[in-house]
Tab-separated table of C-alpha atoms in Angstrom:
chain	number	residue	atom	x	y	z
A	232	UNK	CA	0.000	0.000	0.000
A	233	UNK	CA	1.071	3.636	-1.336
A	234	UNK	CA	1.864	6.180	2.359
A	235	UNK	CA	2.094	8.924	-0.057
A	236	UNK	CA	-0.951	10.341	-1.436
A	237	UNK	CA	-0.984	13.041	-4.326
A	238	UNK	CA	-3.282	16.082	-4.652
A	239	UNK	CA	-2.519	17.868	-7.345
A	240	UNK	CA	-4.256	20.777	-8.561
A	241	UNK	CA	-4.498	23.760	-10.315
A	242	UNK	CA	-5.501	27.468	-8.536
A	243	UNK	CA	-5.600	30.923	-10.455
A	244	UNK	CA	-6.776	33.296	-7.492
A	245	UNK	CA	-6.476	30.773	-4.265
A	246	UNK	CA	-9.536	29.039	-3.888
A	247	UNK	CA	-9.034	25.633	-5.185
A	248	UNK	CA	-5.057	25.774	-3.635
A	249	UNK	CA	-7.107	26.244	-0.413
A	250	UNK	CA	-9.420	23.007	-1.152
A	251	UNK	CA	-6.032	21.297	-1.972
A	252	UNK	CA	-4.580	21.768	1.361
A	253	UNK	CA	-7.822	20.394	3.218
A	254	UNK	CA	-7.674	17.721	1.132
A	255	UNK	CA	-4.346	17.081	2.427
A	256	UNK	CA	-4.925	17.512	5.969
A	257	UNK	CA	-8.113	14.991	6.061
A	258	UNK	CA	-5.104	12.916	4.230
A	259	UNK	CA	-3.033	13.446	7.315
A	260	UNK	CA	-5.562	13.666	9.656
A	261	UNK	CA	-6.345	9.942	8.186
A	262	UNK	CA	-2.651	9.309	9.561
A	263	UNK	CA	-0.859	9.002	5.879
A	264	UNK	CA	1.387	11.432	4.306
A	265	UNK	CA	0.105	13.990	1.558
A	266	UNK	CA	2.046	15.668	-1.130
A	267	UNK	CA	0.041	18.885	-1.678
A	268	UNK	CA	1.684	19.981	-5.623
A	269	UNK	CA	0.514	22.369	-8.290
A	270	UNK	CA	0.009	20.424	-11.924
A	271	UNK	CA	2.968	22.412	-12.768
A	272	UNK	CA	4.999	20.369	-10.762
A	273	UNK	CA	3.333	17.462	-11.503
A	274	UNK	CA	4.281	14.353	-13.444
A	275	UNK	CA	1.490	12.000	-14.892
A	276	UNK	CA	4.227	8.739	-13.644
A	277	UNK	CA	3.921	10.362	-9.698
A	278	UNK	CA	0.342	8.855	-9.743
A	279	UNK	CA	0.808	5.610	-11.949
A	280	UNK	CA	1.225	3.776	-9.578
A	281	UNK	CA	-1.074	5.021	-6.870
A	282	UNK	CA	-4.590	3.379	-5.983
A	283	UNK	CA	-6.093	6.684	-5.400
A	284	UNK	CA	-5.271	10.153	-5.233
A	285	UNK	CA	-6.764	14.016	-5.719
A	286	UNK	CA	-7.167	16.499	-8.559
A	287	UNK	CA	-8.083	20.090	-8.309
A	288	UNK	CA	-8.889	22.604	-10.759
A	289	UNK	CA	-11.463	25.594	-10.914
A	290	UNK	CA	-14.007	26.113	-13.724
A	291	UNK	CA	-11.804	27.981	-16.552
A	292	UNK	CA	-13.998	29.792	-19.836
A	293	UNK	CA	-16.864	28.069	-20.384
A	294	UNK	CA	-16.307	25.756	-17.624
A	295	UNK	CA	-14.058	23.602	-18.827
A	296	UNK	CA	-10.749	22.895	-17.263
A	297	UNK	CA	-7.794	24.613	-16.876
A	298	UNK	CA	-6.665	24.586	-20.762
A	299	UNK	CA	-2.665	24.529	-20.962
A	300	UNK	CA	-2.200	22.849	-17.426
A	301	UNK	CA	-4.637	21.033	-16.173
A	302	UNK	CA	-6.592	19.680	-18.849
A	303	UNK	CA	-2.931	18.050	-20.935
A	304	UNK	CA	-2.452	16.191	-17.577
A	305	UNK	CA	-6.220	15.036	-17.134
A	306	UNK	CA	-5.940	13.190	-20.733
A	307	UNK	CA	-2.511	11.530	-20.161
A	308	UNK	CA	-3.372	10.410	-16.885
A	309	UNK	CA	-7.278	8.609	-18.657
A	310	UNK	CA	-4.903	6.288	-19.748
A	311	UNK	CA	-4.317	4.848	-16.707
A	312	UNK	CA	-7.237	5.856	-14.470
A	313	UNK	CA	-8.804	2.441	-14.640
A	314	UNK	CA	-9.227	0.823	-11.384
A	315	UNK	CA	-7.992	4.427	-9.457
A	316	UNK	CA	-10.251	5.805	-6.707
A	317	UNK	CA	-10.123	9.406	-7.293
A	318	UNK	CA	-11.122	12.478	-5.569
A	319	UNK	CA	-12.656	15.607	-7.299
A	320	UNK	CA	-12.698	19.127	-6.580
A	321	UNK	CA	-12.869	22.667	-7.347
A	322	UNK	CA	-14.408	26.302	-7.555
A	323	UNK	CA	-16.046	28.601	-10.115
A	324	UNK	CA	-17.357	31.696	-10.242
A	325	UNK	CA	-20.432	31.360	-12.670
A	326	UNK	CA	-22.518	28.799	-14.035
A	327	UNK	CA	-23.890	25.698	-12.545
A	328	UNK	CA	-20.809	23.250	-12.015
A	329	UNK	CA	-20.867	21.539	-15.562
A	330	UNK	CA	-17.422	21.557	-16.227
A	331	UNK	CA	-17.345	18.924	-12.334
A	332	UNK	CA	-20.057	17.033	-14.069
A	333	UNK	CA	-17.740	16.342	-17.343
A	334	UNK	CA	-14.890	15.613	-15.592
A	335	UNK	CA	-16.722	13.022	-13.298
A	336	UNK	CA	-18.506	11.572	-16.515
A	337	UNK	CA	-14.929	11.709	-18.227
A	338	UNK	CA	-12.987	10.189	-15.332
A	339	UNK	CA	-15.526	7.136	-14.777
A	340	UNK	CA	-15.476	6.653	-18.892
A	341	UNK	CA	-11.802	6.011	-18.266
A	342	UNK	CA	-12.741	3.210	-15.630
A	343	UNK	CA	-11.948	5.431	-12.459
A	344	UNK	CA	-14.393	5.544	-9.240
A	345	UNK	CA	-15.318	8.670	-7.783
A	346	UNK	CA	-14.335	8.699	-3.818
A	347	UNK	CA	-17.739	10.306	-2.280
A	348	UNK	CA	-19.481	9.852	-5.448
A	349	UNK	CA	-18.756	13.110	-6.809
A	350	UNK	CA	-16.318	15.668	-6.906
A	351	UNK	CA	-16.764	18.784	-4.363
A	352	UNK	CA	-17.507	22.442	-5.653
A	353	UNK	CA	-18.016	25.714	-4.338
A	354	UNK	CA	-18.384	28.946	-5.788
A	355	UNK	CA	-15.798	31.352	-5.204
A	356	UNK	CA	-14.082	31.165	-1.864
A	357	UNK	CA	-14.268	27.637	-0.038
A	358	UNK	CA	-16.588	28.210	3.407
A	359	UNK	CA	-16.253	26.509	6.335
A	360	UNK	CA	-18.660	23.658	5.446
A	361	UNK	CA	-17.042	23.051	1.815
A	362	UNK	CA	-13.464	22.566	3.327
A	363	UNK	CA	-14.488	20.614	5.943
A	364	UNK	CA	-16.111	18.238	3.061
A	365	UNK	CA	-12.594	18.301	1.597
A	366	UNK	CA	-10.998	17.030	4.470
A	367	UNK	CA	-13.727	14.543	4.371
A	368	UNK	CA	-12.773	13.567	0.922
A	369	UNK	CA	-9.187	13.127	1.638
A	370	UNK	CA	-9.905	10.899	4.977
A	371	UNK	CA	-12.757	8.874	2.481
A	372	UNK	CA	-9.385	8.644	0.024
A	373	UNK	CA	-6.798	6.556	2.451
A	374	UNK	CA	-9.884	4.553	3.826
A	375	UNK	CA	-11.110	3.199	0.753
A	376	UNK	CA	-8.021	1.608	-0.075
């Protein structure tokens, strides 16, 4: 069994970095290690390995995902996803969370389950009760494996 889990994610003004790091902490909290990284420092071969790990990004345009980042690393890692238990999340600032819905849809077309059945979203800055569903999330994470 992995210690180290991955949450990697993308953040433009802060909010989805701060639903990263309660990811992480219900990781810890869960008594494993978590590597907290932006998708810029991210390598698809980090996760190939791992049973389950975490993937931020906000809703970007017309809610789709983060285009030169995010969204290059999403489609190399469907080639692998099969079989992963993967966590969701993310914020936006209009619209109705589509661009969460595709990415679950697109994730579980690539054989992946959903930890918590879907991802978590909030608009604009994560409250109280959203990153306390994070840390939920990331807890969910270590004990499904």
């Amino acid at each position: 069994m992995m210690e180290e889990y991955y949450v990697i994610y993308y953040s433009q003004t802060g909010n989805t970095k701060e639903m990263a790091e309660a990811v992480g902490a219900g990781i810890t909290e869960a008594g494993k290690a978590a590597k907290v990284i932006e998708v810029a420092q991210a390598r698809v071969d980090m996760i190939k390995d791992a049973e389950s790990f975490a993937l931020g990004c906000p809703a970007m345009g017309a809610e789709n995902l983060e285009e030169s980042e995010m969204d290059p690393f999403v489609t190399e890692l469907e080639s692998f996803a099969a079989g992963k238990k993967i966590v969701l999340f993310g914020s936006y600032g209009w619209g109705g969370g589509e661009w969460m819905r595709d990415w679950e849809k697109r994730m579980q077309d690539a054989g992946a389950q959903i930890v918590g059945g879907e991802g978590v979203i909030c608009n604009e800055t994560p409250d109280d009760d959203t990153l306390a569903r994070c840390r939920e999330l990331g807890k969910q994470m270590v004990q499904s494996e």
